PDB file of C-alpha atoms and ligand atoms in Angstrom:
ATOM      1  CA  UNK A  74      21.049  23.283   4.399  1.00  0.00           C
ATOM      2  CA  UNK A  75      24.434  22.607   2.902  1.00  0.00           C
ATOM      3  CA  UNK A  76      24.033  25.852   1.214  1.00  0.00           C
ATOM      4  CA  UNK A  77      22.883  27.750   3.811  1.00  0.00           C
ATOM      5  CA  UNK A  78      25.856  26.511   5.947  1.00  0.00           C
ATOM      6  CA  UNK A  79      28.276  27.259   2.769  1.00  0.00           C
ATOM      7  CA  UNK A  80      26.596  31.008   2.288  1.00  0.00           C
ATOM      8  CA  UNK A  81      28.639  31.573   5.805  1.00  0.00           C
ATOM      9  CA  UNK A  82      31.554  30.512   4.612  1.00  0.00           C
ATOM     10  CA  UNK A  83      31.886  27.349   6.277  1.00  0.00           C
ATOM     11  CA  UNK A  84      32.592  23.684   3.878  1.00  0.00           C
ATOM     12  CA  UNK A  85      30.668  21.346   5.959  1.00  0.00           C
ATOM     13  CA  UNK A  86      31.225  17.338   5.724  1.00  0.00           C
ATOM     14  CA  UNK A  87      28.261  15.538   4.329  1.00  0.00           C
ATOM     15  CA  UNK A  88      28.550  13.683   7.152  1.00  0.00           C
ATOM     16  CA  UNK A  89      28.165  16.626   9.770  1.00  0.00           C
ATOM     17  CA  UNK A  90      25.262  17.433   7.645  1.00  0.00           C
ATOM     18  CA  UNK A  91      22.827  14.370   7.488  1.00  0.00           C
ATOM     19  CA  UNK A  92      23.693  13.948  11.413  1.00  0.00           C
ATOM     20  CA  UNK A  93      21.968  17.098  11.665  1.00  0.00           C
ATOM     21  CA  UNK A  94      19.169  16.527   9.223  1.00  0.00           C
ATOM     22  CA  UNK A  95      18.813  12.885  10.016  1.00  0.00           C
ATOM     23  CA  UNK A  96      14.908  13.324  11.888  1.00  0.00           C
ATOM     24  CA  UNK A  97      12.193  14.010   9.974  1.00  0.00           C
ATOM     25  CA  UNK A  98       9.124  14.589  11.723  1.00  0.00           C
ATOM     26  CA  UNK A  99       5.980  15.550   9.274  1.00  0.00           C
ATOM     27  CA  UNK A 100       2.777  17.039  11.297  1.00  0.00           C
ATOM     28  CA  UNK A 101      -0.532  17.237   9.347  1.00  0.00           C
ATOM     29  CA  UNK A 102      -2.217  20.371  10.754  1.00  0.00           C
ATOM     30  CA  UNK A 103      -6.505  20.997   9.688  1.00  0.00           C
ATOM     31  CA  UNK A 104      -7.766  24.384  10.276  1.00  0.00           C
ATOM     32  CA  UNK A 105     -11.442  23.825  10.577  1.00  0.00           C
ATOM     33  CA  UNK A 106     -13.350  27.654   9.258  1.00  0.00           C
ATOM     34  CA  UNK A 107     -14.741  29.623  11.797  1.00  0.00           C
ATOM     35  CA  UNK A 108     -16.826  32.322  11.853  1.00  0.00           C
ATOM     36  CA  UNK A 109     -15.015  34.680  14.312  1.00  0.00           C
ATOM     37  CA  UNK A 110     -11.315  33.278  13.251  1.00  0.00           C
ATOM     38  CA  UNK A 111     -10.032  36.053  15.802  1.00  0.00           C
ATOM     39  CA  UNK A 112     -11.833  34.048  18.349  1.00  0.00           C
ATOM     40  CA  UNK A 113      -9.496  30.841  17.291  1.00  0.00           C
ATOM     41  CA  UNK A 114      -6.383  29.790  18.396  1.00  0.00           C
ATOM     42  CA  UNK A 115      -5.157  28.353  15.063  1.00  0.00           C
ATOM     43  CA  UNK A 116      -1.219  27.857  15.729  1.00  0.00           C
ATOM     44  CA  UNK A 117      -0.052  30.647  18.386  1.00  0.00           C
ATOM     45  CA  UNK A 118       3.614  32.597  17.538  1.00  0.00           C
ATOM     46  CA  UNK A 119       6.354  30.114  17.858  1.00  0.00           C
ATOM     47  CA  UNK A 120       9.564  29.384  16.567  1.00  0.00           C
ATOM     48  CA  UNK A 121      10.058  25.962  14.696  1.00  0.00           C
ATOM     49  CA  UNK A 122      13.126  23.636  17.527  1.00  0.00           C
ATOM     50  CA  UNK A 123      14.250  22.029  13.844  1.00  0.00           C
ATOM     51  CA  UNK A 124      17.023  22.965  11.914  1.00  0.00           C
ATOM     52  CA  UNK A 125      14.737  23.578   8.972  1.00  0.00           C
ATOM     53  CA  UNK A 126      10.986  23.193   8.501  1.00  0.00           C
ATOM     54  CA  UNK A 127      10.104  22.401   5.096  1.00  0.00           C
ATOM     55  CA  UNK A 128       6.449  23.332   5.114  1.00  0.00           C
ATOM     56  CA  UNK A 129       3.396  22.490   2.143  1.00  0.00           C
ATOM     57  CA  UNK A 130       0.480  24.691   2.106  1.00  0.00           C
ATOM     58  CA  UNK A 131      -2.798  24.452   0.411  1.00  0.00           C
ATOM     59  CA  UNK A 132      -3.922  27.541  -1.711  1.00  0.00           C
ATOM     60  CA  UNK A 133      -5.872  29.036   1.552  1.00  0.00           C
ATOM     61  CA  UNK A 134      -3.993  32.187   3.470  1.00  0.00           C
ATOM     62  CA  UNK A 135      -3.243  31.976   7.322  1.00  0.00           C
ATOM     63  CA  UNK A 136       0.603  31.917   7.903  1.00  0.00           C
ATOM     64  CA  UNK A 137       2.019  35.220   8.907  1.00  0.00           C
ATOM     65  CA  UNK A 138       6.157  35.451   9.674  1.00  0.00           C
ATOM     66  CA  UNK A 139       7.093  38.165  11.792  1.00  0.00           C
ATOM     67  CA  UNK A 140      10.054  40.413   9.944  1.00  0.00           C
ATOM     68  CA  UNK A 141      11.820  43.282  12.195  1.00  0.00           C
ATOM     69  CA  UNK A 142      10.189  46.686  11.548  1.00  0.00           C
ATOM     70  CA  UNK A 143       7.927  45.590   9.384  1.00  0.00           C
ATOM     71  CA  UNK A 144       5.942  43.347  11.832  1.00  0.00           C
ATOM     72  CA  UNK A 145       3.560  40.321  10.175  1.00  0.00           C
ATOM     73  CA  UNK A 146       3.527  39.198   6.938  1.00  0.00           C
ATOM     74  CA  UNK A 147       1.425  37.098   5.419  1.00  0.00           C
ATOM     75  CA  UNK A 148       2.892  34.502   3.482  1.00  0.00           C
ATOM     76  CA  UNK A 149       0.978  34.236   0.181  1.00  0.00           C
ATOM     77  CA  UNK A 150      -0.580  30.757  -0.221  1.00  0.00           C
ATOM     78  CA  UNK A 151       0.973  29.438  -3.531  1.00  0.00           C
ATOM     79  CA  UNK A 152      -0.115  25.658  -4.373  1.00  0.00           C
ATOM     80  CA  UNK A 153       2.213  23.105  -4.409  1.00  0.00           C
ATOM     81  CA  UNK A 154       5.022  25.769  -3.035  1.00  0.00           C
ATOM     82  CA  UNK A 155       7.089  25.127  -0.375  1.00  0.00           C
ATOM     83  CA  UNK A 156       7.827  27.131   2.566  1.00  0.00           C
ATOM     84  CA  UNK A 157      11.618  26.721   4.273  1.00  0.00           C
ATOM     85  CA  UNK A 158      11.260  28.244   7.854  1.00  0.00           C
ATOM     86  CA  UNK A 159      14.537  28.357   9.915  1.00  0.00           C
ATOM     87  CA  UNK A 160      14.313  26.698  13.255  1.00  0.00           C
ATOM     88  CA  UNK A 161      16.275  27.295  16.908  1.00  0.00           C
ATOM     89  CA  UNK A 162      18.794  24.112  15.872  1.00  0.00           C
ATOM     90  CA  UNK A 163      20.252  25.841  12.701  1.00  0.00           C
ATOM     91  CA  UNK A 164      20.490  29.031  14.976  1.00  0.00           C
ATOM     92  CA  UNK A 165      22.237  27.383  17.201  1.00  0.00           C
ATOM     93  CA  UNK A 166      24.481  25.345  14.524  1.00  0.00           C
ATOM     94  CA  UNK A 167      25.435  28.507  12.723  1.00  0.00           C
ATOM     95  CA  UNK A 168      26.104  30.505  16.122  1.00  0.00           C
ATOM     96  CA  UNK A 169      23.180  33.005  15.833  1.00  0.00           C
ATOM     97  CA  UNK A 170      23.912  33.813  12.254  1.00  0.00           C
ATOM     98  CA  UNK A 171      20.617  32.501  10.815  1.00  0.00           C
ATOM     99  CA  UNK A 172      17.619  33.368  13.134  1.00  0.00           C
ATOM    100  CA  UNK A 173      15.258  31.007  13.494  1.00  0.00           C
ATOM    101  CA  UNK A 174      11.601  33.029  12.103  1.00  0.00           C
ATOM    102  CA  UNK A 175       8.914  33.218  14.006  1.00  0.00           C
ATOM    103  CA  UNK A 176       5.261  32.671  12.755  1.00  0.00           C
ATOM    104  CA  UNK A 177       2.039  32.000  13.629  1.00  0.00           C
ATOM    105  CA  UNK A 178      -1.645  30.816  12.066  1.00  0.00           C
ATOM    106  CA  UNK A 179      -4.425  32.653  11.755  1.00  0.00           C
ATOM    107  CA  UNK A 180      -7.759  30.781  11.125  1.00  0.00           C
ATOM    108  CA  UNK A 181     -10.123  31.448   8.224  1.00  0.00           C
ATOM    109  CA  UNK A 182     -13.902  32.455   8.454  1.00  0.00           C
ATOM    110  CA  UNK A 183     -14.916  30.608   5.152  1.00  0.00           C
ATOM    111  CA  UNK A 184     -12.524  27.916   3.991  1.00  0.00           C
ATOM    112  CA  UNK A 185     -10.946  25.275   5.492  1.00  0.00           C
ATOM    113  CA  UNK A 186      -7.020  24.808   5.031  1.00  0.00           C
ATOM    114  CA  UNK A 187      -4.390  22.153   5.617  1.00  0.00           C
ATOM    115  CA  UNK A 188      -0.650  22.388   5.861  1.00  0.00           C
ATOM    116  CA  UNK A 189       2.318  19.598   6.613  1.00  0.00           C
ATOM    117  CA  UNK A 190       4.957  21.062   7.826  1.00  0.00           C
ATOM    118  CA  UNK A 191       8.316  18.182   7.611  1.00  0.00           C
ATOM    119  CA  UNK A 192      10.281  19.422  10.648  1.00  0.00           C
ATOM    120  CA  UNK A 193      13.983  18.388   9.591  1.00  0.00           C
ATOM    121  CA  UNK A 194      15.677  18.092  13.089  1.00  0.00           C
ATOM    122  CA  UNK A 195      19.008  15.691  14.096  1.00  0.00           C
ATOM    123  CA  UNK A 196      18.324  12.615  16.272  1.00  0.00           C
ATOM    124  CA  UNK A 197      17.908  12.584  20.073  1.00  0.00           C
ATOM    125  CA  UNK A 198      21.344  11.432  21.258  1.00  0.00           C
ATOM    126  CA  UNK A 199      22.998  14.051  18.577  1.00  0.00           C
ATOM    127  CA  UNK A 200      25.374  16.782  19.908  1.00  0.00           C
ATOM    128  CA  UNK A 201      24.232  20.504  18.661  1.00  0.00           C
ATOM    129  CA  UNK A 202      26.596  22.818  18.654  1.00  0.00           C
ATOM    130  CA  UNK A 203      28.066  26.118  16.809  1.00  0.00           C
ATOM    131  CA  UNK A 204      29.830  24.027  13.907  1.00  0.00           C
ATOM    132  CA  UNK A 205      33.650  24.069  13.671  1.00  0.00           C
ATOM    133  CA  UNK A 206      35.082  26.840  11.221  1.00  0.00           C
ATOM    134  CA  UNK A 207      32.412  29.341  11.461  1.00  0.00           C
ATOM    135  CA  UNK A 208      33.987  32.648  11.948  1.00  0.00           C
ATOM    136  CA  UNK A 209      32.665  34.080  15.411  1.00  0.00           C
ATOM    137  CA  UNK A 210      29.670  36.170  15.363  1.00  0.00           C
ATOM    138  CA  UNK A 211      31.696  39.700  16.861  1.00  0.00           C
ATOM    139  CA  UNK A 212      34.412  37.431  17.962  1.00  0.00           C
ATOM    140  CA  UNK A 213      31.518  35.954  20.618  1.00  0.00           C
ATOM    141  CA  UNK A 214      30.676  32.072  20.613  1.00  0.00           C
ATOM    142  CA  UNK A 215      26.821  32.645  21.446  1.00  0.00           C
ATOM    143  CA  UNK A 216      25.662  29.237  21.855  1.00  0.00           C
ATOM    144  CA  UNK A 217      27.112  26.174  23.851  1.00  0.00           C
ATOM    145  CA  UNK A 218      26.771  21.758  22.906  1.00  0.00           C
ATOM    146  CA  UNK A 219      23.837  20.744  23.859  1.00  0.00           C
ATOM    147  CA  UNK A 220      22.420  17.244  23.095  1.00  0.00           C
ATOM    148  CA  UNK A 221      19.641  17.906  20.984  1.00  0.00           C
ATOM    149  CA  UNK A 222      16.881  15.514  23.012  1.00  0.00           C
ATOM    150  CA  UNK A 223      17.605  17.670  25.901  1.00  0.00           C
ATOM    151  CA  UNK A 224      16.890  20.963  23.725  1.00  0.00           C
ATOM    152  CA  UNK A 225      13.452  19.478  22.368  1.00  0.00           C
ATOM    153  CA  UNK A 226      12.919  18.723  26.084  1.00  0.00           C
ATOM    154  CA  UNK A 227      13.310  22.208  26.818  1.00  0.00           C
ATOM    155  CA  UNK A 228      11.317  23.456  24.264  1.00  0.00           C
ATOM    156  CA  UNK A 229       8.506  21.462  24.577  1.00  0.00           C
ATOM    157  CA  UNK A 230       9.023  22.881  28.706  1.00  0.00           C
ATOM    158  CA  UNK A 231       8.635  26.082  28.155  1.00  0.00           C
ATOM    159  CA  UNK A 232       7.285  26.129  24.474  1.00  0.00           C
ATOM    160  CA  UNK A 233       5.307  29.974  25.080  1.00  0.00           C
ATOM    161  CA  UNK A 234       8.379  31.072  26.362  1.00  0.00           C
ATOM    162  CA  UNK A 235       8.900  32.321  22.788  1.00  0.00           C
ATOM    163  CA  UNK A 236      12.684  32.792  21.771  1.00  0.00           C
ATOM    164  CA  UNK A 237      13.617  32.351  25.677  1.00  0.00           C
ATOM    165  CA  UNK A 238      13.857  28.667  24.965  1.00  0.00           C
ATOM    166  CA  UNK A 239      17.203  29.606  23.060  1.00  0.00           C
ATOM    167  CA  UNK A 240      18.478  30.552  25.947  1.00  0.00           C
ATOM    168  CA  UNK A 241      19.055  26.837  27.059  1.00  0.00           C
ATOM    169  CA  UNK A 242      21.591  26.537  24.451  1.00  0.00           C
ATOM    170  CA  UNK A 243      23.056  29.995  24.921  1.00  0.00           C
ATOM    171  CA  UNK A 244      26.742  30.209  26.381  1.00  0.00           C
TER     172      UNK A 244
HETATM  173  O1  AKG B 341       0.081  25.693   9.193  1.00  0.00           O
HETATM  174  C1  AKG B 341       1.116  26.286   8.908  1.00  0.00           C
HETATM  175  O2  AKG B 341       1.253  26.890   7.838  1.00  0.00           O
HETATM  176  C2  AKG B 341       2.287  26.292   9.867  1.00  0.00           C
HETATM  177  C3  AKG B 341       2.141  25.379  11.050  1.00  0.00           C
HETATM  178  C4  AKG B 341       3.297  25.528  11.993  1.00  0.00           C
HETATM  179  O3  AKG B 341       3.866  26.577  12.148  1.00  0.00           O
HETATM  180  C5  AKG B 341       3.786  24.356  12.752  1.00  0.00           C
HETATM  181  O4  AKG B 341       3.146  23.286  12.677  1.00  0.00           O
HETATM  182  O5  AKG B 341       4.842  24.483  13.406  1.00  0.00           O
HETATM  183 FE1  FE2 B 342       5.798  26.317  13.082  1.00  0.00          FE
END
Protein backbone atom coordinates (compact mmCIF):
# COMPACT_ATOMS: atom_id res chain seq x y z
CA UNK A 1 0.00 0.00 0.00
CA UNK A 2 2.98 2.19 0.71
CA UNK A 3 3.46 2.25 -2.94
CA UNK A 4 0.25 2.81 -3.96
CA UNK A 5 0.06 5.80 -1.52
CA UNK A 6 3.70 6.98 -2.89
CA UNK A 7 2.44 6.53 -6.80
CA UNK A 8 0.20 9.79 -5.69
CA UNK A 9 2.80 11.56 -4.60
CA UNK A 10 2.29 11.45 -1.05
CA UNK A 11 5.56 10.01 1.58
CA UNK A 12 3.47 8.35 4.11
CA UNK A 13 4.90 7.47 7.80
CA UNK A 14 5.20 3.79 8.40
CA UNK A 15 3.36 4.49 11.16
CA UNK A 16 0.22 6.06 9.33
CA UNK A 17 0.54 3.00 7.29
CA UNK A 18 0.32 -0.16 9.59
CA UNK A 19 -2.56 1.91 11.54
CA UNK A 20 -4.32 1.50 8.42
CA UNK A 21 -3.35 -2.02 7.56
CA UNK A 22 -3.30 -3.21 11.11
CA UNK A 23 -6.78 -5.78 10.66
CA UNK A 24 -6.53 -8.64 8.84
CA UNK A 25 -9.56 -10.49 8.37
CA UNK A 26 -9.11 -13.83 6.03
CA UNK A 27 -12.65 -15.40 4.80
CA UNK A 28 -12.52 -18.95 3.31
CA UNK A 29 -15.25 -18.90 0.63
CA UNK A 30 -16.42 -22.83 -1.11
CA UNK A 31 -18.32 -22.64 -4.24
CA UNK A 32 -20.10 -25.91 -4.30
CA UNK A 33 -20.76 -26.84 -8.63
CA UNK A 34 -24.05 -26.49 -9.78
CA UNK A 35 -25.69 -27.43 -12.62
CA UNK A 36 -27.56 -24.19 -13.57
CA UNK A 37 -24.64 -21.80 -11.98
CA UNK A 38 -26.92 -18.85 -13.38
CA UNK A 39 -29.44 -20.12 -10.96
CA UNK A 40 -26.69 -19.50 -7.97
CA UNK A 41 -25.98 -16.71 -6.04
CA UNK A 42 -22.22 -17.33 -5.69
CA UNK A 43 -20.89 -13.80 -4.27
CA UNK A 44 -23.32 -10.91 -5.66
CA UNK A 45 -21.42 -7.40 -7.07
CA UNK A 46 -19.85 -5.68 -4.17
CA UNK A 47 -17.11 -3.59 -3.37
CA UNK A 48 -14.45 -4.94 -0.81
CA UNK A 49 -14.93 -1.97 2.89
CA UNK A 50 -10.87 -2.86 3.26
CA UNK A 51 -8.19 -0.85 2.23
CA UNK A 52 -6.85 -3.73 0.19
CA UNK A 53 -8.04 -7.30 -0.32
CA UNK A 54 -5.32 -9.58 -0.97
CA UNK A 55 -7.22 -12.47 -2.49
CA UNK A 56 -5.84 -16.49 -3.34
CA UNK A 57 -7.66 -18.35 -5.91
CA UNK A 58 -7.63 -21.91 -6.90
CA UNK A 59 -7.06 -22.69 -10.69
CA UNK A 60 -11.11 -22.71 -11.26
CA UNK A 61 -12.67 -19.36 -13.11
CA UNK A 62 -15.59 -17.35 -11.41
CA UNK A 63 -14.34 -13.80 -10.44
CA UNK A 64 -15.36 -11.14 -12.84
CA UNK A 65 -14.21 -7.17 -12.02
CA UNK A 66 -16.26 -4.70 -13.57
CA UNK A 67 -13.89 -2.08 -15.74
CA UNK A 68 -15.72 1.21 -17.24
CA UNK A 69 -16.73 0.63 -20.89
CA UNK A 70 -15.63 -2.49 -21.08
CA UNK A 71 -18.08 -4.04 -18.52
CA UNK A 72 -16.99 -7.69 -16.78
CA UNK A 73 -13.96 -9.27 -16.91
CA UNK A 74 -13.09 -12.34 -15.92
CA UNK A 75 -10.14 -12.60 -13.96
CA UNK A 76 -8.10 -15.57 -15.24
CA UNK A 77 -7.61 -18.19 -12.49
CA UNK A 78 -3.75 -18.48 -12.17
CA UNK A 79 -2.60 -20.95 -9.21
CA UNK A 80 -0.90 -19.75 -6.46
CA UNK A 81 -1.46 -15.94 -7.89
CA UNK A 82 -2.65 -13.36 -5.97
CA UNK A 83 -5.33 -10.99 -6.62
CA UNK A 84 -4.98 -7.18 -4.94
CA UNK A 85 -8.59 -5.69 -5.12
CA UNK A 86 -8.91 -2.03 -3.88
CA UNK A 87 -11.47 -1.53 -1.22
CA UNK A 88 -13.87 1.73 -0.10
CA UNK A 89 -11.07 2.52 2.91
CA UNK A 90 -8.11 3.18 0.47
CA UNK A 91 -10.73 5.25 -1.60
CA UNK A 92 -11.45 7.07 1.03
CA UNK A 93 -7.64 7.39 2.36
CA UNK A 94 -6.44 8.57 -1.01
CA UNK A 95 -9.54 11.04 -1.50
CA UNK A 96 -11.22 9.18 -4.43
CA UNK A 97 -8.01 8.76 -6.31
CA UNK A 98 -7.94 4.93 -6.24
CA UNK A 99 -11.50 3.45 -6.76
CA UNK A 100 -12.30 0.77 -4.90
CA UNK A 101 -13.25 -2.29 -7.93
CA UNK A 102 -16.14 -3.88 -7.92
CA UNK A 103 -16.58 -7.70 -8.54
CA UNK A 104 -18.62 -10.41 -8.21
CA UNK A 105 -18.66 -14.58 -8.36
CA UNK A 106 -20.09 -16.53 -10.67
CA UNK A 107 -20.60 -20.27 -9.79
CA UNK A 108 -19.34 -23.19 -11.88
CA UNK A 109 -21.49 -26.09 -13.41
CA UNK A 110 -18.66 -28.78 -13.09
CA UNK A 111 -15.93 -27.98 -10.59
CA UNK A 112 -15.87 -26.89 -7.35
CA UNK A 113 -13.58 -23.78 -6.36
CA UNK A 114 -12.25 -22.12 -3.23
CA UNK A 115 -10.83 -18.69 -2.67
CA UNK A 116 -9.46 -16.71 0.70
CA UNK A 117 -9.67 -13.49 0.28
CA UNK A 118 -7.27 -11.56 3.46
CA UNK A 119 -9.29 -8.33 3.77
CA UNK A 120 -6.46 -5.82 5.03
CA UNK A 121 -8.62 -3.15 6.86
CA UNK A 122 -7.40 -0.63 10.03
CA UNK A 123 -8.83 -1.41 13.50
CA UNK A 124 -12.27 -0.39 14.81
CA UNK A 125 -11.46 2.68 16.92
CA UNK A 126 -9.05 3.98 13.87
CA UNK A 127 -9.78 7.41 12.28
CA UNK A 128 -10.13 7.15 8.22
CA UNK A 129 -9.62 9.95 6.53
CA UNK A 130 -8.18 11.60 3.12
CA UNK A 131 -4.38 11.41 4.33
CA UNK A 132 -2.46 14.67 4.91
CA UNK A 133 -0.39 15.90 1.77
CA UNK A 134 -2.41 14.46 -0.93
CA UNK A 135 -2.92 17.07 -3.49
CA UNK A 136 -6.83 17.65 -3.82
CA UNK A 137 -8.65 15.68 -6.30
CA UNK A 138 -9.88 19.13 -8.63
CA UNK A 139 -9.05 21.19 -5.65
CA UNK A 140 -12.28 19.17 -3.89
CA UNK A 141 -11.71 17.19 -0.49
CA UNK A 142 -14.31 14.31 -1.43
CA UNK A 143 -14.35 12.36 1.62
CA UNK A 144 -14.67 13.39 5.41
CA UNK A 145 -12.94 11.33 9.05
CA UNK A 146 -14.83 8.79 9.78
CA UNK A 147 -13.96 6.16 12.45
CA UNK A 148 -13.57 3.16 10.58
CA UNK A 149 -15.97 0.74 12.98
CA UNK A 150 -18.65 3.12 12.17
CA UNK A 151 -17.91 2.75 8.24
CA UNK A 152 -17.93 -1.23 8.49
CA UNK A 153 -21.18 -0.56 10.40
CA UNK A 154 -22.48 1.16 7.55
CA UNK A 155 -21.49 -1.12 5.12
CA UNK A 156 -22.54 -4.10 6.54
CA UNK A 157 -26.20 -1.67 6.81
CA UNK A 158 -26.68 -1.19 3.61
CA UNK A 159 -24.14 -3.71 2.01
CA UNK A 160 -26.49 -3.98 -1.67
CA UNK A 161 -26.47 -0.48 -1.65
CA UNK A 162 -23.47 -0.94 -3.97
CA UNK A 163 -21.00 2.14 -4.06
CA UNK A 164 -23.83 4.25 -2.09
CA UNK A 165 -22.21 3.02 1.07
CA UNK A 166 -19.29 5.54 0.15
CA UNK A 167 -21.43 8.02 0.55
CA UNK A 168 -21.22 7.75 4.45
CA UNK A 169 -17.76 8.90 4.27
CA UNK A 170 -18.35 11.46 1.54
CA UNK A 171 -17.99 15.28 2.54
O1 LIG B 1 -14.17 -15.77 -4.37
C1 LIG B 1 -13.60 -14.78 -4.83
O2 LIG B 1 -12.76 -14.86 -5.74
C2 LIG B 1 -13.90 -13.40 -4.27
C3 LIG B 1 -14.75 -13.38 -3.04
C4 LIG B 1 -15.08 -11.98 -2.63
O3 LIG B 1 -15.21 -11.09 -3.43
C5 LIG B 1 -15.23 -11.65 -1.20
O4 LIG B 1 -15.19 -12.58 -0.36
O5 LIG B 1 -15.34 -10.44 -0.88
FE1 LIG C 1 -15.08 -9.14 -2.50
Amino acid sequence: MGSLLRGLGIDVEDSALSLHTEAKVVNMNFYPPCPNPELTVGVGRHYDMAALTILLQDDIEGLYIKVEEKGWIEIPPIEGALVINVGDTLEILSNGRYKSAEHRVIGNSTKARVSVPIFVTPRLQTMIGPLSGLPEKDGKTVYKHALFGDYMANYFAGVHQWKKTLDFARV
